[in-house]
XYZ file of C-alpha atoms in Angstrom:
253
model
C 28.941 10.178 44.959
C 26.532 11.187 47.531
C 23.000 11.779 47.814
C 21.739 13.774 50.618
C 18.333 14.806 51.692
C 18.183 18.629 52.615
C 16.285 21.419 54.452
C 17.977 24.715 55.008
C 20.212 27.980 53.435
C 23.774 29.508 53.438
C 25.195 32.743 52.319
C 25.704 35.984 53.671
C 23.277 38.858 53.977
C 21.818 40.844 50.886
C 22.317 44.410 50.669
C 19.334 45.521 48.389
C 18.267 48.707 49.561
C 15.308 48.496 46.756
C 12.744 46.656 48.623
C 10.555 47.852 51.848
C 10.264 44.534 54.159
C 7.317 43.522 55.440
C 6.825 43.724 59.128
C 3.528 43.299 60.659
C 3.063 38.896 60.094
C -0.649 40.182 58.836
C 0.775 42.495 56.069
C 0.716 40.240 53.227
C -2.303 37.734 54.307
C -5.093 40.861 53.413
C -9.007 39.030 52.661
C -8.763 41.630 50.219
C -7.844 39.620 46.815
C -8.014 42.253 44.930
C -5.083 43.898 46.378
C -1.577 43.689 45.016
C 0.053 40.259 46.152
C 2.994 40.693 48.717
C 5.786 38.507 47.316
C 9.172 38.253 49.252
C 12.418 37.277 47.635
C 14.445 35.690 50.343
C 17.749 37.903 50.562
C 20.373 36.283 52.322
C 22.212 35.982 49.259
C 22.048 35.587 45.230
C 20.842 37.846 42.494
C 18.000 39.511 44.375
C 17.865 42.818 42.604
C 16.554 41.032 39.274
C 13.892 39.422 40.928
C 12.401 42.410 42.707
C 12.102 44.193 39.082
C 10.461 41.563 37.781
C 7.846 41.051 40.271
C 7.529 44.723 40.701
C 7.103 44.861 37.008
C 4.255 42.531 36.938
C 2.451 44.684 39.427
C 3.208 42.709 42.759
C 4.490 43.938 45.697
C 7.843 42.811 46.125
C 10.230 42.997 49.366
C 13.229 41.308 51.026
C 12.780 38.858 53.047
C 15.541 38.626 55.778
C 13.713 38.274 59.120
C 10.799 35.585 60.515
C 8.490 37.847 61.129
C 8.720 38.779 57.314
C 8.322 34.867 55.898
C 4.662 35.538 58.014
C 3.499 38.417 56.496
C 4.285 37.297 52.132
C 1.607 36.101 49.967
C 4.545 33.762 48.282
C 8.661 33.148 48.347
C 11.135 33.541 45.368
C 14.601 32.129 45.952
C 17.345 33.556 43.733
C 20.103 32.168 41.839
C 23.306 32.056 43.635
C 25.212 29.819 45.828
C 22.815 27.038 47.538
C 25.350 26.040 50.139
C 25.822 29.841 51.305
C 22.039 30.065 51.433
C 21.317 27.186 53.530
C 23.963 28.254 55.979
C 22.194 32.058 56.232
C 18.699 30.520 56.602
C 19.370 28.655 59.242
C 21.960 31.336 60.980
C 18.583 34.129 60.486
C 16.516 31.823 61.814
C 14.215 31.600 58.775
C 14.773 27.760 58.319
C 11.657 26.849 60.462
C 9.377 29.071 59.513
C 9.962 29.128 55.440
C 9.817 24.928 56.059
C 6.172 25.451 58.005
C 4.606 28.111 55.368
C 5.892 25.822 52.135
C 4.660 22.758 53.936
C 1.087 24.605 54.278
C 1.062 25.397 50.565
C 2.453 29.071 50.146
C 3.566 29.175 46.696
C 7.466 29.297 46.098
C 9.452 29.951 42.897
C 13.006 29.192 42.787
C 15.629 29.826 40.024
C 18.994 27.980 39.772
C 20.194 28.009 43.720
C 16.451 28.293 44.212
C 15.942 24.683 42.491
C 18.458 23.114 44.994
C 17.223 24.978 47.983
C 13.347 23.690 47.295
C 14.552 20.430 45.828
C 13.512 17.667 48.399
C 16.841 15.431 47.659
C 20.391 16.517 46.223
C 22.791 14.311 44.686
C 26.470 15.218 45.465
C 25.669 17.547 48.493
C 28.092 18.655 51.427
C 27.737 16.454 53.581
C 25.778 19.441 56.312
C 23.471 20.708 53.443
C 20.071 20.823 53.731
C 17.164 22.198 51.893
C 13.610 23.508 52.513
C 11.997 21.268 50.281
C 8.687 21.637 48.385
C 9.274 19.492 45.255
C 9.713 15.654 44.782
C 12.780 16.139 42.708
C 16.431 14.945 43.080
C 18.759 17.579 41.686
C 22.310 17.571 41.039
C 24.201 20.450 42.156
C 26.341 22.264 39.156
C 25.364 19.629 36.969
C 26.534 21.657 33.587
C 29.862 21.589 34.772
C 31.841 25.325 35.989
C 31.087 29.240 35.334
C 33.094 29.217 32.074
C 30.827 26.214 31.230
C 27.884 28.631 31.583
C 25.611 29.041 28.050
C 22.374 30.063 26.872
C 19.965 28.308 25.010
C 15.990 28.394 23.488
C 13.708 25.901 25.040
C 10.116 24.711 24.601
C 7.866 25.571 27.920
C 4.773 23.834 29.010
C 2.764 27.069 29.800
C 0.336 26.676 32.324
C -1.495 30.352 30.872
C -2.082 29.666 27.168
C -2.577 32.997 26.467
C 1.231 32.410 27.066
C 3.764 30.556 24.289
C 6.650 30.435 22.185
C 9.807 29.270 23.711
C 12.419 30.534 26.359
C 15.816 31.857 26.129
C 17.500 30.094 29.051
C 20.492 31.530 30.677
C 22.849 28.529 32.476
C 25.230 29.798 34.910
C 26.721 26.521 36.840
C 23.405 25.116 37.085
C 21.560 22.163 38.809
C 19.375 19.607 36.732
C 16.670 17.481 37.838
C 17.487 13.691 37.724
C 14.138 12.319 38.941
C 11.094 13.502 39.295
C 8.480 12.495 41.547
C 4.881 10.872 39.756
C 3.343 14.320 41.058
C 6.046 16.590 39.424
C 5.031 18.576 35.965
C 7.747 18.903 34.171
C 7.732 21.820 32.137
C 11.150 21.919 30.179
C 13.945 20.001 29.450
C 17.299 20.800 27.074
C 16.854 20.803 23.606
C 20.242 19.779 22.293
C 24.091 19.021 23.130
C 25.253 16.728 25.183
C 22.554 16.905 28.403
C 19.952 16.591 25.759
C 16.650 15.575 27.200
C 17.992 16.846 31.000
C 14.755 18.804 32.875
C 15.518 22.335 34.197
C 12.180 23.424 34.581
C 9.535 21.614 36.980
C 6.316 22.303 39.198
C 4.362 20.608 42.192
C 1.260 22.249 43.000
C 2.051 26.081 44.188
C 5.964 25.298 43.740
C 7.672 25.794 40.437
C 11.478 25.817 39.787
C 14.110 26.324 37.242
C 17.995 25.418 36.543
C 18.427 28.245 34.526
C 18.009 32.717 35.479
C 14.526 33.700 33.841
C 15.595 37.036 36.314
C 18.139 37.642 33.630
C 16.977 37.593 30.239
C 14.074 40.387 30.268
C 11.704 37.513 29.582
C 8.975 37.689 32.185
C 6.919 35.308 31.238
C 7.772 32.567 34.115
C 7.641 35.253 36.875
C 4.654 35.909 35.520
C 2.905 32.225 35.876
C 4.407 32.902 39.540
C 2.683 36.023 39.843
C -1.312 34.376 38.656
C 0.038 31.301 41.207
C 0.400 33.540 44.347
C -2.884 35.664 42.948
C -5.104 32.079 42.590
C -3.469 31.108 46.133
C -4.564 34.231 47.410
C -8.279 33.928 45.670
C -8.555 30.387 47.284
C -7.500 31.460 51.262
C -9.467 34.587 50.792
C -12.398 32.396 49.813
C -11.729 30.132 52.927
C -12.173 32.741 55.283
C -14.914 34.646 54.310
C -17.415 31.866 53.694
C -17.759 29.740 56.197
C -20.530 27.246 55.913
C -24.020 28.540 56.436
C -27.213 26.410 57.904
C -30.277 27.067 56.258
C -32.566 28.385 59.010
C -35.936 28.800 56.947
């Protein structure tokens, strides 16, 4: 067994012709916070599709994110479920490694869902040995810790919502998921399995603006999660917009 500390993607290139990237670096950074926040889902590879609805749904703008100049202009990142390994490779073969580590570092909020864990997870325990991830979370995951696909199952967990106009539990989809095995003093935890044999195992987390989960809220027409993702990227907004346009005044009287 080996533990490796990781910061980058692999996979190959998305093909969702859904979305309308972002461009201009300024596009999603508007002082205007009451405008729709820009949210990117990074599209290199993974089930991208789902969590464009989902955003969209919830009344953010959502786009692909596939070039540097588009990790400038999003309000906050969502990083699909798929293959972390393929990922890391893509990120760093687009050139989006750099600049998704620099915008997470400076507190841009970032969701990730199965891969997604892994790829924002600062340590991984059985990696390759060339894996790296972008980082975000004091966690230490282990990569397809539920075993294969045909291990893959669903099952109803209790969720520490954030929003408590929020509640009941989730119907988690597992499809050759990661679990966290530590978690940092700063890390909320937010859900862990209910019953069978990885009992007591957390697949939910957050640190600050970054939240993650082993298993595919994307999938199961709950949008609940997405949408404590969706109030995080608004209250990030709210905060930077509040930043800029009030600078500190000297009383002149």
């Amino acid at each position: 067994m080996s533990t490796s500390t990781t910061t980058g993607p692999t996979t190959s290139p998305g093909t969702d012709p859904v979305t309308h990237p972002a461009t201009d670096p300024r596009a999603g950074t508007s002082a205007d916070a009451g405008a729709k926040p820009l949210i990117g889902v990074l599209a290199v590879q993974g089930d991208v599709r789902e969590h464009l609805a989902a955003l969209t749904a919830l009344g953010a703008e959502a786009v692909t994110v596939r070039r540097p100049a588009e990790v400038e202009a999003i309000d906050g990142l969502v990083i699909p479920g798929g293959e972390s390994t393929v990922m890391d490779k893509l990120v760093r073969a687009f050139d989006l490694r750099e600049p998704l580590l620099r915008r997470i570092a400076e507190g841009m909020p970032a969701f990730g869902s199965c891969a997604g864990m892994i790829m924002l997870a600062d340590r991984i325990v059985d990696a390759r040995p060339d894996q790296q991830t972008l980082g975000g979370l004091d966690v230490t995951v282990r990569r397809n810790a539920f075993g294969r696909q045909v291990d893959s199952f669903e099952q109803d967990l209790d969720y520490a919502w954030s929003d408590r106009s929020r509640h009941g539990t989730v119907h988690a989809v597992f499809i050759r998921a990661p679990w966290v095995e530590e978690a940092g003093p700063g890390v909320e935890v937010l859900a862990r399995v209910s019953e069978g044999v990885a009992a007591g195992r957390i697949v939910a987390v957050r640190q600050g603006n970054v939240m993650a989960t082993s298993f595919h809220p994307e999938v199961s027409g709950d949008r609940r999660i997405h949408a404590e993702f969706v109030s995080i990227v608004r209250e990030h907004r709210l905060q930077q917009s509040g930043a800029r346009q009030s600078p500190e005044r000297e009383d002149t009287a």
